[in-house]
Short mmCIF file of C-alpha atoms in Angstrom, two decimals:
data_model
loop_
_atom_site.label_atom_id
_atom_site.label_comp_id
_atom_site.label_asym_id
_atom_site.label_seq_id
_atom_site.Cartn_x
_atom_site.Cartn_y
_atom_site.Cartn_z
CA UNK A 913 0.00 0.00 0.00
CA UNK A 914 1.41 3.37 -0.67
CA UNK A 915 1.32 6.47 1.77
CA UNK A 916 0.98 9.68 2.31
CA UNK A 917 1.89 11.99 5.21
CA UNK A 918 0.77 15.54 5.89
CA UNK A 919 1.72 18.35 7.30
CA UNK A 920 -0.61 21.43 7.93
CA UNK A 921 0.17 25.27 8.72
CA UNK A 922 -2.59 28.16 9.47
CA UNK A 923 -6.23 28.06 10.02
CA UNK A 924 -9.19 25.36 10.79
CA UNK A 925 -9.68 25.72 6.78
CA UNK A 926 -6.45 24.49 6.19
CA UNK A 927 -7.31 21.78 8.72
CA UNK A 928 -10.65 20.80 7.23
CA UNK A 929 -8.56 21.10 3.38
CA UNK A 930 -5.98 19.00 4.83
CA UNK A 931 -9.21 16.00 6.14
CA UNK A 932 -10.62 16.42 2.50
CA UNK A 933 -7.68 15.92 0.64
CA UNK A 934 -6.83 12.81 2.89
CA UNK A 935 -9.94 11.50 1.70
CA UNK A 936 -9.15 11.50 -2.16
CA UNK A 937 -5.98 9.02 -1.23
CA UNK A 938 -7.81 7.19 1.11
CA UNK A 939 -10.15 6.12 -1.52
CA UNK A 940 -7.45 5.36 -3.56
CA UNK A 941 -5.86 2.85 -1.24
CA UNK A 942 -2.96 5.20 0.26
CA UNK A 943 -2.58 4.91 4.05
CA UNK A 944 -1.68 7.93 6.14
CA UNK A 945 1.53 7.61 7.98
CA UNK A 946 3.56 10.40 10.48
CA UNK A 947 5.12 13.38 8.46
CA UNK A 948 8.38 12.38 10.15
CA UNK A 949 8.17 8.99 8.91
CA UNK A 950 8.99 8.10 5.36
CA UNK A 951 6.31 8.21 2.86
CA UNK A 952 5.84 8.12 -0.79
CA UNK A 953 4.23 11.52 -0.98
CA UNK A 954 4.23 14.14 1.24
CA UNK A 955 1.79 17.18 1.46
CA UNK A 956 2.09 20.60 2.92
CA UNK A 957 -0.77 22.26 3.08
CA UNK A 958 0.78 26.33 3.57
CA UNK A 959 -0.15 29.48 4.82
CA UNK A 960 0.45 32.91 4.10
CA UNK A 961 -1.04 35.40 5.80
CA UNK A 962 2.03 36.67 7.75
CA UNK A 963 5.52 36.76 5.71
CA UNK A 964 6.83 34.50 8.68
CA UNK A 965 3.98 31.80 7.54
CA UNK A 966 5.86 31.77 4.16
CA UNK A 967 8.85 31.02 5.47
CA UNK A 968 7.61 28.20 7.76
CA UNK A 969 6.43 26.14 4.72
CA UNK A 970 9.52 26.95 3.12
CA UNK A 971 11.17 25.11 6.04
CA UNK A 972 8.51 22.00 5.99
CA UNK A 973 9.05 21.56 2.02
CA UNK A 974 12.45 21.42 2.92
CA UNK A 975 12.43 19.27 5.65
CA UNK A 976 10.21 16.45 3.69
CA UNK A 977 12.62 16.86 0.30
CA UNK A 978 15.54 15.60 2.86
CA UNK A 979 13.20 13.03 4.88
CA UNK A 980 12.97 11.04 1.34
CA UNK A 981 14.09 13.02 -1.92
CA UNK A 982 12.22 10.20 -3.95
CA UNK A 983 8.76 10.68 -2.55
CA UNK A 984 6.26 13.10 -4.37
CA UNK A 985 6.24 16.84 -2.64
CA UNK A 986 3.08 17.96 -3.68
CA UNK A 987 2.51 22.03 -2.04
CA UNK A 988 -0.82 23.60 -1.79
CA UNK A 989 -2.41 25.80 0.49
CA UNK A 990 -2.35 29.79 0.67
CA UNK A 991 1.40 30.70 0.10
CA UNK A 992 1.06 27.92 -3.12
CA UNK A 993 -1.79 29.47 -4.81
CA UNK A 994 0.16 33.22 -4.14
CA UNK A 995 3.72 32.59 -5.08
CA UNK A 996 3.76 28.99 -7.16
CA UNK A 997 7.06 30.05 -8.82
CA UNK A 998 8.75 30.51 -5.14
CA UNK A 999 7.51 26.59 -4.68
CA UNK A 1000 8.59 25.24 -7.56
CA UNK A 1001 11.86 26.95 -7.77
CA UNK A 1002 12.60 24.67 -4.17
CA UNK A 1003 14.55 21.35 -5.25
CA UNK A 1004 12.57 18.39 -4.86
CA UNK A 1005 9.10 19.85 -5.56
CA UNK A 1006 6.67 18.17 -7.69
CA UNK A 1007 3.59 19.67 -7.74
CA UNK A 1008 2.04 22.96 -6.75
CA UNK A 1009 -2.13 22.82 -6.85
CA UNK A 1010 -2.88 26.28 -4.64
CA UNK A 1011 -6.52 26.53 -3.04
CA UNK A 1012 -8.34 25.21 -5.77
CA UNK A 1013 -8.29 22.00 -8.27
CA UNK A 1014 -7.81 20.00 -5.14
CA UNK A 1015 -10.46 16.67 -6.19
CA UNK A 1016 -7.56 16.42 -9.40
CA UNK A 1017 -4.86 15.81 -6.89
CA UNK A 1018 -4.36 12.24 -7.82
CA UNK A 1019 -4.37 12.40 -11.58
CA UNK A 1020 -1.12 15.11 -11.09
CA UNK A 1021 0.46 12.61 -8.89
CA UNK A 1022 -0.17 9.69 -11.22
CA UNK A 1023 1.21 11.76 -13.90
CA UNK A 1024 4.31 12.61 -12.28
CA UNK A 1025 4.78 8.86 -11.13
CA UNK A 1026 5.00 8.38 -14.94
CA UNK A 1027 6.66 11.37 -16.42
CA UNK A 1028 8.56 12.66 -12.77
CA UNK A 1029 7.85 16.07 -14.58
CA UNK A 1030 7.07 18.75 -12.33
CA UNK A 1031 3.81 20.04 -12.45
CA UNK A 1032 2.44 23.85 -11.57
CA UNK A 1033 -1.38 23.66 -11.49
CA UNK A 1034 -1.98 26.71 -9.91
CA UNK A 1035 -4.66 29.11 -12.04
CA UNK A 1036 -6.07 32.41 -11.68
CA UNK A 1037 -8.27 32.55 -7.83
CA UNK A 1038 -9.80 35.60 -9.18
CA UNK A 1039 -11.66 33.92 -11.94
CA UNK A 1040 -12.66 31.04 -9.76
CA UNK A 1041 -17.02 31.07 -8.87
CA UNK A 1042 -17.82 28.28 -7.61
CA UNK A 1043 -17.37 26.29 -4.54
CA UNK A 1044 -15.04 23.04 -4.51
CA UNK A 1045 -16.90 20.23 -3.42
CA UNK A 1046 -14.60 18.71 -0.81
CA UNK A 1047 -16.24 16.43 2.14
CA UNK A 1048 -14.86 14.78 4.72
CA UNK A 1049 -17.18 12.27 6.21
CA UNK A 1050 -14.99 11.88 9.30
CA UNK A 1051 -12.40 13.52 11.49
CA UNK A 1052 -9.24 12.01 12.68
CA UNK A 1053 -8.99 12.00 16.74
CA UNK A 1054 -12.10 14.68 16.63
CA UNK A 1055 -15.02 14.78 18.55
CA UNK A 1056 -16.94 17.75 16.50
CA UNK A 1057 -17.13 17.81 12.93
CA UNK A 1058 -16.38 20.82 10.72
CA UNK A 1059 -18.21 21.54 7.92
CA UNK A 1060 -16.87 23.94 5.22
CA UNK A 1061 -19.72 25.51 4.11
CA UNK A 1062 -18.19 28.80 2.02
CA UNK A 1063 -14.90 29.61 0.62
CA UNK A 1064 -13.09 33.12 -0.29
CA UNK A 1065 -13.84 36.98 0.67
CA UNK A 1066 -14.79 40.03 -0.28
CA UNK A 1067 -13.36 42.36 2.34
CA UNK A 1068 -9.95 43.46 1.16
CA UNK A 1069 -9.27 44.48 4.71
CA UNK A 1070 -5.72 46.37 4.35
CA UNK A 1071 -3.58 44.41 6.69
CA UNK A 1072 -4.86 40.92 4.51
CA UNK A 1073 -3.90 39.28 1.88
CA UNK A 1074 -6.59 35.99 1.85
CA UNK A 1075 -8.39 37.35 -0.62
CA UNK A 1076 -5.72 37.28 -3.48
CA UNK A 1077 -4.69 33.44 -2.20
CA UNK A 1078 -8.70 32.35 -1.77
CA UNK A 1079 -10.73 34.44 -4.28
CA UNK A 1080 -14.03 35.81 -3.69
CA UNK A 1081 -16.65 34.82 -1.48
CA UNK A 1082 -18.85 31.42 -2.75
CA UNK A 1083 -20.99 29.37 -0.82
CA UNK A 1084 -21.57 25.56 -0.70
CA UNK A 1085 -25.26 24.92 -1.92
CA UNK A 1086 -27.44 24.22 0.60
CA UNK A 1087 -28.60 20.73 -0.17
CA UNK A 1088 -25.38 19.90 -0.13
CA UNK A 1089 -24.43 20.93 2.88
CA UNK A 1090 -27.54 19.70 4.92
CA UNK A 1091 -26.78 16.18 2.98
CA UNK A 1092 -23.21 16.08 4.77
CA UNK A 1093 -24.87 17.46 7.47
CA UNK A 1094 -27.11 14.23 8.06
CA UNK A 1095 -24.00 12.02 7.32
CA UNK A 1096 -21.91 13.57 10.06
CA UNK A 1097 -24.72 12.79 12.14
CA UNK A 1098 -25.01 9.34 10.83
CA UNK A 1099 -21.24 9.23 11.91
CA UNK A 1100 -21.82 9.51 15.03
CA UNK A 1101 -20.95 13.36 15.42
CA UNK A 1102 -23.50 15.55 17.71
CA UNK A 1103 -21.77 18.97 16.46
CA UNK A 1104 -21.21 20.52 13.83
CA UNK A 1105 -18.76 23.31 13.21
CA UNK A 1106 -19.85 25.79 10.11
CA UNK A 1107 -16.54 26.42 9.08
CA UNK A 1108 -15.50 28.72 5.91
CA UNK A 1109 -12.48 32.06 5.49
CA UNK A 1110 -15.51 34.25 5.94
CA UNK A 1111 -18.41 32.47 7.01
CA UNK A 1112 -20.50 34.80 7.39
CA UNK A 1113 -20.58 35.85 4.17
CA UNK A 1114 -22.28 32.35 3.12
CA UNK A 1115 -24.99 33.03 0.39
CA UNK A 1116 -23.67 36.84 -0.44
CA UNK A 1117 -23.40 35.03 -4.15
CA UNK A 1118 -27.09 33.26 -4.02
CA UNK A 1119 -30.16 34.83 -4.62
CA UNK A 1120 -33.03 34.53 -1.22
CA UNK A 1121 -30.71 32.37 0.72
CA UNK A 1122 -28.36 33.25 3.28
CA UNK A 1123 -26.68 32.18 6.76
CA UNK A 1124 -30.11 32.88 8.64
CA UNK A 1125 -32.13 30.33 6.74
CA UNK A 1126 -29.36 27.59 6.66
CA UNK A 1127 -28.79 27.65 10.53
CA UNK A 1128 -32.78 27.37 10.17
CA UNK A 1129 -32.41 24.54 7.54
CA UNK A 1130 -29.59 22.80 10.00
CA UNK A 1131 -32.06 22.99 13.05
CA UNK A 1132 -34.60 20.22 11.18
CA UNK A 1133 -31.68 17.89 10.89
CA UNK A 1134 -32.43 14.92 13.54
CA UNK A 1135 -30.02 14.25 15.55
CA UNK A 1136 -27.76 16.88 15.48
CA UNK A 1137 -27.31 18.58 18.73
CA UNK A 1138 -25.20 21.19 18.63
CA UNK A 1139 -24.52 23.59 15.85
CA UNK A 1140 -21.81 26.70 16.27
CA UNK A 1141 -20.31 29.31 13.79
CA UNK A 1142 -16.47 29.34 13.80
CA UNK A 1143 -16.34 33.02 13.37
CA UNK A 1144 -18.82 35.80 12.03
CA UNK A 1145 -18.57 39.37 11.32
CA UNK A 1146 -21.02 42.23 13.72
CA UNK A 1147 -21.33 43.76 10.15
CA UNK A 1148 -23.45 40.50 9.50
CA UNK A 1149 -25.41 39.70 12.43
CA UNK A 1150 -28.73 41.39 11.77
CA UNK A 1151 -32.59 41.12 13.04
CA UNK A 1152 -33.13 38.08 11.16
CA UNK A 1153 -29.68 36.51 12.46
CA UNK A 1154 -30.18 37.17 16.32
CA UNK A 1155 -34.09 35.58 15.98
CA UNK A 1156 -32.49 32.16 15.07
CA UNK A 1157 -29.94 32.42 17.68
CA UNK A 1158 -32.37 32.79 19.96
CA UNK A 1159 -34.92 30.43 19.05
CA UNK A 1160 -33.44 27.16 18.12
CA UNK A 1161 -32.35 25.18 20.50
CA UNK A 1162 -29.33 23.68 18.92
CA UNK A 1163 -27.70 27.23 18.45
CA UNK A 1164 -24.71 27.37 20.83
CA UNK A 1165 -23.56 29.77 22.84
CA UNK A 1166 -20.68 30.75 21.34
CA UNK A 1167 -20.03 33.31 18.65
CA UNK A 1168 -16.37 34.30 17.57
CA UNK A 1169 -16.67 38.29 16.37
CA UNK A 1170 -13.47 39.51 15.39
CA UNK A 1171 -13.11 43.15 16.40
CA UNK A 1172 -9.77 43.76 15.52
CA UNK A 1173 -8.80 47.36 16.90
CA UNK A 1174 -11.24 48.78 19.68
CA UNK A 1175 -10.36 52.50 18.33
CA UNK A 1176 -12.94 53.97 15.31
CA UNK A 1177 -9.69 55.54 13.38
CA UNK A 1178 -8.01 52.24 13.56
CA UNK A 1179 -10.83 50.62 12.13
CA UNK A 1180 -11.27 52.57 9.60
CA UNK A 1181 -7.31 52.50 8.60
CA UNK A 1182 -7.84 48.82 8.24
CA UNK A 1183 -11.04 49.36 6.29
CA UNK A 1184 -13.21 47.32 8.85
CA UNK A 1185 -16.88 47.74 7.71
CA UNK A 1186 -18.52 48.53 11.60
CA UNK A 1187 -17.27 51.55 13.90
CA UNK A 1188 -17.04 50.39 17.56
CA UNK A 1189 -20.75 51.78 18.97
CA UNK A 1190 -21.99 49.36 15.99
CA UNK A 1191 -19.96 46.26 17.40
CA UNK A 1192 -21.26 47.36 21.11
CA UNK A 1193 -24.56 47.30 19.88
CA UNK A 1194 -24.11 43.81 18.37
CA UNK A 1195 -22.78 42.28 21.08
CA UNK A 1196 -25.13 44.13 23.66
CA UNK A 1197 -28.37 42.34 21.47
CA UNK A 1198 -26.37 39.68 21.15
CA UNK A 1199 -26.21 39.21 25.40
CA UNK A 1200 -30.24 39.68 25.61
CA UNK A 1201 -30.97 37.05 23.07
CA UNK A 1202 -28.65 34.43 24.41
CA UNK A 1203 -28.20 34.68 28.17
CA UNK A 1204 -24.70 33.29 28.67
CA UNK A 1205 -23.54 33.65 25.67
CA UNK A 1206 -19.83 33.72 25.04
CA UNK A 1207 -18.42 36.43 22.57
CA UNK A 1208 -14.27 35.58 21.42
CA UNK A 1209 -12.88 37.93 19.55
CA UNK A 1210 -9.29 38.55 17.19
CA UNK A 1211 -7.45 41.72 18.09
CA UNK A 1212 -4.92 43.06 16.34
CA UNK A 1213 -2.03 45.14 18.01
CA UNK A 1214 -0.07 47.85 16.75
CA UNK A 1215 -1.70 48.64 13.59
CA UNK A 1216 0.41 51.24 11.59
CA UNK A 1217 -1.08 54.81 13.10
CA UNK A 1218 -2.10 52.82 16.28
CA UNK A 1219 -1.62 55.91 19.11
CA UNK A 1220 -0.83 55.78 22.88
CA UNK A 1221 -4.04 57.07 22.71
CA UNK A 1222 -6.19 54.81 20.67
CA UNK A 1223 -4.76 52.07 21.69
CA UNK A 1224 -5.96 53.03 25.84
CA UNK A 1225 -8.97 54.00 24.45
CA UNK A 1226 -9.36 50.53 22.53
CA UNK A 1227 -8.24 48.90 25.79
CA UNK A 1228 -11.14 50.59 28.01
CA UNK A 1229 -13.55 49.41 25.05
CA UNK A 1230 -12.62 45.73 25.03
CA UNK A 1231 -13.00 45.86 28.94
CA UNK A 1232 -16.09 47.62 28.90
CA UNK A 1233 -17.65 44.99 26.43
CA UNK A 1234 -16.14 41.95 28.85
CA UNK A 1235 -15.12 39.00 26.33
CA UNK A 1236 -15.06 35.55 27.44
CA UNK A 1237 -11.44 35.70 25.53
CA UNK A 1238 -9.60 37.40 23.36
CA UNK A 1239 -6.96 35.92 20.61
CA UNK A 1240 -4.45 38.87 20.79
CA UNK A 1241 -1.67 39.31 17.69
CA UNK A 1242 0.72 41.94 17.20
CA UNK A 1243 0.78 43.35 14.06
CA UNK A 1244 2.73 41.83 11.22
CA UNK A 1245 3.57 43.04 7.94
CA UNK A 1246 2.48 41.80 5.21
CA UNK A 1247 4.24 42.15 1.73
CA UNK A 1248 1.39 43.13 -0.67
CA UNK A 1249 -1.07 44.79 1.61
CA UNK A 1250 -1.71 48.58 1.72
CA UNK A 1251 -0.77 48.09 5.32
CA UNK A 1252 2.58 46.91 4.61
CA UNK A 1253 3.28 50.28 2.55
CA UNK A 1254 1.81 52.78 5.59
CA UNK A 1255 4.66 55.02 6.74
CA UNK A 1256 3.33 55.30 10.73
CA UNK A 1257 4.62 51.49 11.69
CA UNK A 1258 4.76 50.89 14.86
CA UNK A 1259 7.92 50.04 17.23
CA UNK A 1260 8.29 46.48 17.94
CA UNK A 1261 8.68 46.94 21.61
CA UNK A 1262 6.16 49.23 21.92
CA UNK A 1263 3.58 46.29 20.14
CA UNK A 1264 4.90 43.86 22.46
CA UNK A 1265 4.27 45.94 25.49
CA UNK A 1266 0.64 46.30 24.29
CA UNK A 1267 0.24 42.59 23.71
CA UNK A 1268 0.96 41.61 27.24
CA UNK A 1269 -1.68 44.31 28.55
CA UNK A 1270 -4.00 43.25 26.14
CA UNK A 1271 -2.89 39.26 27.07
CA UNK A 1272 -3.30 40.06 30.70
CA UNK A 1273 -7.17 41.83 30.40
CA UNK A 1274 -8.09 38.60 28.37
CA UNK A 1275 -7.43 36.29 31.18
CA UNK A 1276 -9.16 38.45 33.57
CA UNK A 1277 -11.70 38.69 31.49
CA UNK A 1278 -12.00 34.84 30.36
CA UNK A 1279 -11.90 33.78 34.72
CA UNK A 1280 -14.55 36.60 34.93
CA UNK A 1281 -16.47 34.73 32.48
CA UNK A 1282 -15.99 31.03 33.85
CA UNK A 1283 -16.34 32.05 37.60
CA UNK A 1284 -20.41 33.01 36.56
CA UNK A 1285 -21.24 29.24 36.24
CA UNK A 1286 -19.91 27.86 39.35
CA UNK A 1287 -22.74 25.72 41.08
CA UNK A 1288 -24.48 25.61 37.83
CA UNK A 1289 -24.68 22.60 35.40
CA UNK A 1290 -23.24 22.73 31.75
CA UNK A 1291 -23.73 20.12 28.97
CA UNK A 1292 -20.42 19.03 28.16
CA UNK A 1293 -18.94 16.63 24.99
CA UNK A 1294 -15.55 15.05 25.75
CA UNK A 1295 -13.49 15.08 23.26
CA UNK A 1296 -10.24 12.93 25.26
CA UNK A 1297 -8.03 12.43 27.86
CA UNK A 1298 -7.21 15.49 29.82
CA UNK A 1299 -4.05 16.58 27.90
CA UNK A 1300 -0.74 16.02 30.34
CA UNK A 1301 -3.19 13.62 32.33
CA UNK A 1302 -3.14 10.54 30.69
CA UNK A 1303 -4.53 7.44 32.32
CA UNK A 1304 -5.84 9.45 35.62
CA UNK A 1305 -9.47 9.14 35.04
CA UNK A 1306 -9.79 12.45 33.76
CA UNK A 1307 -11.36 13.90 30.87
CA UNK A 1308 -11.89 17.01 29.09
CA UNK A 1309 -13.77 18.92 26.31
CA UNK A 1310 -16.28 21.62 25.62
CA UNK A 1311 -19.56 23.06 26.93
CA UNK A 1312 -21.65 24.82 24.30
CA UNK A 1313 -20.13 28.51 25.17
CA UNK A 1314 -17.26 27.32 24.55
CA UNK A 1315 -15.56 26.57 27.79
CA UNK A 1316 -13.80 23.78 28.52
CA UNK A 1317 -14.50 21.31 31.35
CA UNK A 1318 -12.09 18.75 32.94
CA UNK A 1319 -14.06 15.94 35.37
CA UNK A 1320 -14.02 12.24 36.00
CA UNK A 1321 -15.06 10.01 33.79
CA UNK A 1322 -13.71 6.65 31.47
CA UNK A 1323 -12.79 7.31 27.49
CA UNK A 1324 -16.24 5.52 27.01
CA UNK A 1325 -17.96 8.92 27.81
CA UNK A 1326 -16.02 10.27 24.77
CA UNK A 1327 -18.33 11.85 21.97
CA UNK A 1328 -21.16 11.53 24.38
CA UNK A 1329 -22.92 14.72 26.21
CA UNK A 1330 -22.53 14.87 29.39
CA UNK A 1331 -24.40 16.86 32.09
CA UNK A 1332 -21.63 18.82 34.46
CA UNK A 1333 -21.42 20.66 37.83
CA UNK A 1334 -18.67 23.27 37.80
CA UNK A 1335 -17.11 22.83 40.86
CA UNK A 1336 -13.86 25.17 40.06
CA UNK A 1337 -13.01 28.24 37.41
CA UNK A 1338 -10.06 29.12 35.49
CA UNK A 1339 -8.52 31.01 33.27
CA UNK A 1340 -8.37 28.41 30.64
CA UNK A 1341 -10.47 25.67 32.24
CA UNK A 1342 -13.06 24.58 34.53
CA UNK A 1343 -13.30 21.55 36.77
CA UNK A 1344 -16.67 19.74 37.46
CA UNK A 1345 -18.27 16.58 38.59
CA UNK A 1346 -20.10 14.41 36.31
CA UNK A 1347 -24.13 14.44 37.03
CA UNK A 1348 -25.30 12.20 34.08
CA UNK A 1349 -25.02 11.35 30.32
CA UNK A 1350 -27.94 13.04 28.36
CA UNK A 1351 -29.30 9.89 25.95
CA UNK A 1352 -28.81 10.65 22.57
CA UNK A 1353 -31.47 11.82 19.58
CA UNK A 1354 -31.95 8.40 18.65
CA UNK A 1355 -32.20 7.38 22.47
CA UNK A 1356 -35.15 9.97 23.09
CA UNK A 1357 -38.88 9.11 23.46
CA UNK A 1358 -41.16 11.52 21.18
CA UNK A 1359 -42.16 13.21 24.12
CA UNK A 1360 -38.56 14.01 25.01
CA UNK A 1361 -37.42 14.53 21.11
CA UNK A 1362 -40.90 17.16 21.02
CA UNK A 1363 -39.17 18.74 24.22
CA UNK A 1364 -35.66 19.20 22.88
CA UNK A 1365 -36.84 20.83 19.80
CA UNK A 1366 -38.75 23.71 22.23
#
């Protein structure tokens, strides 16, 4: 049997790529062995949207040409749909197939098994409309299932380059989607991750069909118990939006809203489409129709222009509003953005200095958060061991606002959900005693299905 071995850099969409892609060899009788082991092809799925994530997959390609410099090195990802020629001038690559043309990935490698000519596949993103039909029917070592449901954006935000490496927004149709839907399900999986590189931009490119009336569409699927959006824009949670949140009962709790800069003329340098009272607003409605809900967010520090000022008045903002976490990243240039050319950069020490502050108010903020559900019960689904604890009885995963849970219980309890007192908060994780497993979909009476649906 021949294999393959991966190796993955960037975001969950590179991770759910990476699952689809495993997939096509699967099916054609590869088996997937460790990236340090030797393999007959090796694939680096890349990333790009920092200059230091191009050099990283520089350094993989590298490292597999030397593991075994007879294997195939097929590149694809973000940095290979971008810069192909950088790829394929690295000795030892084979084939370069950049964020689209994925499903042909064996009929390259066949042909270089025959020919051993190299091969750049990469075309024009731009020109690209349609969504690649990719699934992935199951997850290695996962609990939840993602589900890419749109591809590409329209921003052009001025610190990012994703849109020249992904192309513009398209969404999966929705019968599609709601098919893999039900055979996630029928995998055993009880929730579902909406994944995409804007997500909330699914059905901007359809006509009377949009986010709203998918999550809608998602709530009639039986069996499916949880569903959550990886991230969304406040720019794109509107009347209609907040209405399904709050009515179905498989929404969860959790809603990632990237805010990036907590200053209106910072915002507005990076061409963000909300000013700060609009976000407040959002996430204000947002509190009222989901009691408990838990609001991440993506800052950005030291944006070119970013002020002592602005930056203290962003900080009082992001405090004000009280996150449940924030992921906090110091600006980083990149080449090919109008950012990148903006004169007023900021000094290095002064961005790091503003990261810790910013690192410190998120853990406040995040055992703030936790410490409001001591006593109380959360449904939990364990998703393994708890990590360092091996073999102790313990295991941990996540509630439906997202935070995680560590109790006692045995690796059967895995992929079930499970009923949890919080006994203990911290800053990233709560402890909690087991109270019982909640039966599953399939397990319920009608009465009980009738009462789970509200």
């Amino acid at each position: 049997m021949s294999t393959v071995a991966f190796y993955t850099l960037g975001c969950k969409v590179n991770f759910y790529d990476t699952e689809a892609i495993w997939q096509v060899f699967k099916d054609n009788n590869y088996e997937q062995v460790d990236f340090e082991s030797t393999a007959d092809v090796y694939l680096i799925n890349t990333c790009t949207v920092t200059n230091t994530g191009d050099k990283k997959s520089r350094q993989i390609i590298r490292r597999a040409v030397r593991r075994n410099p007879d294997a195939i090195i097929a590149v694809t990802g973000c940095y290979a749909q971008t810069s192909p020629a950088e790829i394929m001038a690295i000795e030892g690559v084979d084939l370069v197939i950049g964020t689209q043309d994925r499903e042909k990935i064996m009929t390259y490698v066949k042909q270089i098994q025959e020919e051993r000519q190299p091969v750049n596949a990469v075309r024009n993103i731009m020109k690209t409309r349609h969504f690649e039909e990719l699934d992935v029917p199951n997850f290695t070592e996962r609990t939840r299932a993602f589900l890419k449901i749109q591809e590409g954006c329209n921003n052009f935000c001025t610190f990012c380059i994703i849109p020249w490496s992904r192309g513009l927004s398209r969404s999966r149709e929705a019968g599609t989607v709601i098919e893999q839907a039900k055979q996630l399900v029928a995998s055993g999986y009880k929730e579902i991750v909406l994944t995409g590189i804007h997500t909330g931009g699914y059905g901007d490119d359809m006509e009377d069909y949009n986010l709203t009336r998918l999550l809608w569409d998602l709530d009639k699927v039986e069996g499916l118990e949880r569903i959550r959006i990886s991230s969304i824009e406040a720019s794109q949670i509107d009347d209609e939006m907040i209405e399904v949140l709050n009515k179905s009962s498989k929404m969860c709790r959790h809603l990632h809203i990237p805010l990036q800069a907590g200053e209106n003329s910072v915002l507005k340098r990076m061409r963000r489409k909300y000013t700060t009272e609009q976000f407040a607003e959002k996430v204000r409605r947002l509190k009222e129709a989901m009691p408990g809900v838990a609001i991440t967010t993506d800052i950005i520090v030291g944006f070119p222009g970013e002020t002592d000022e602005s930056f203290e008045e962003g900080y009082r903002f992001m405090e004000e509003l009280g996150f449940s976490e924030m992921h906090v990243f110091p600006y980083s240039k990149r080449t090919g953005t109008p950012a990148a050319r903006m004169t007023d950069q900021v000094d290095e020490e002064v961005k790091n200095e503003r990261v810790h502050r910013l690192i410190e108010l998120s853990e406040e903020m995040q055992l703030k958060y936790a410490q409001k559900f001591v006593g109380g019960l959360l449904d939990v689904i364990p998703e393994r061991e708890h990590k360092g604890h091996e073999g102790s009885g313990l295991i941990s995963g996540h509630s439906d606002n997202y935070i995680t849970v560590v109790f006692e219980g045995s690796e059967e309890l895995i992929g079930q959900i499970c009923r949890v007192k919080i006994t203990e908060a911290g800053v990233n994780e709560c402890r909690g005693q087991l109270v019982r497993v909640l039966p599953s979909y399939s397990e319920m009476s009608n009465i009980e299905k009738i009462a789970a649906q509200g």
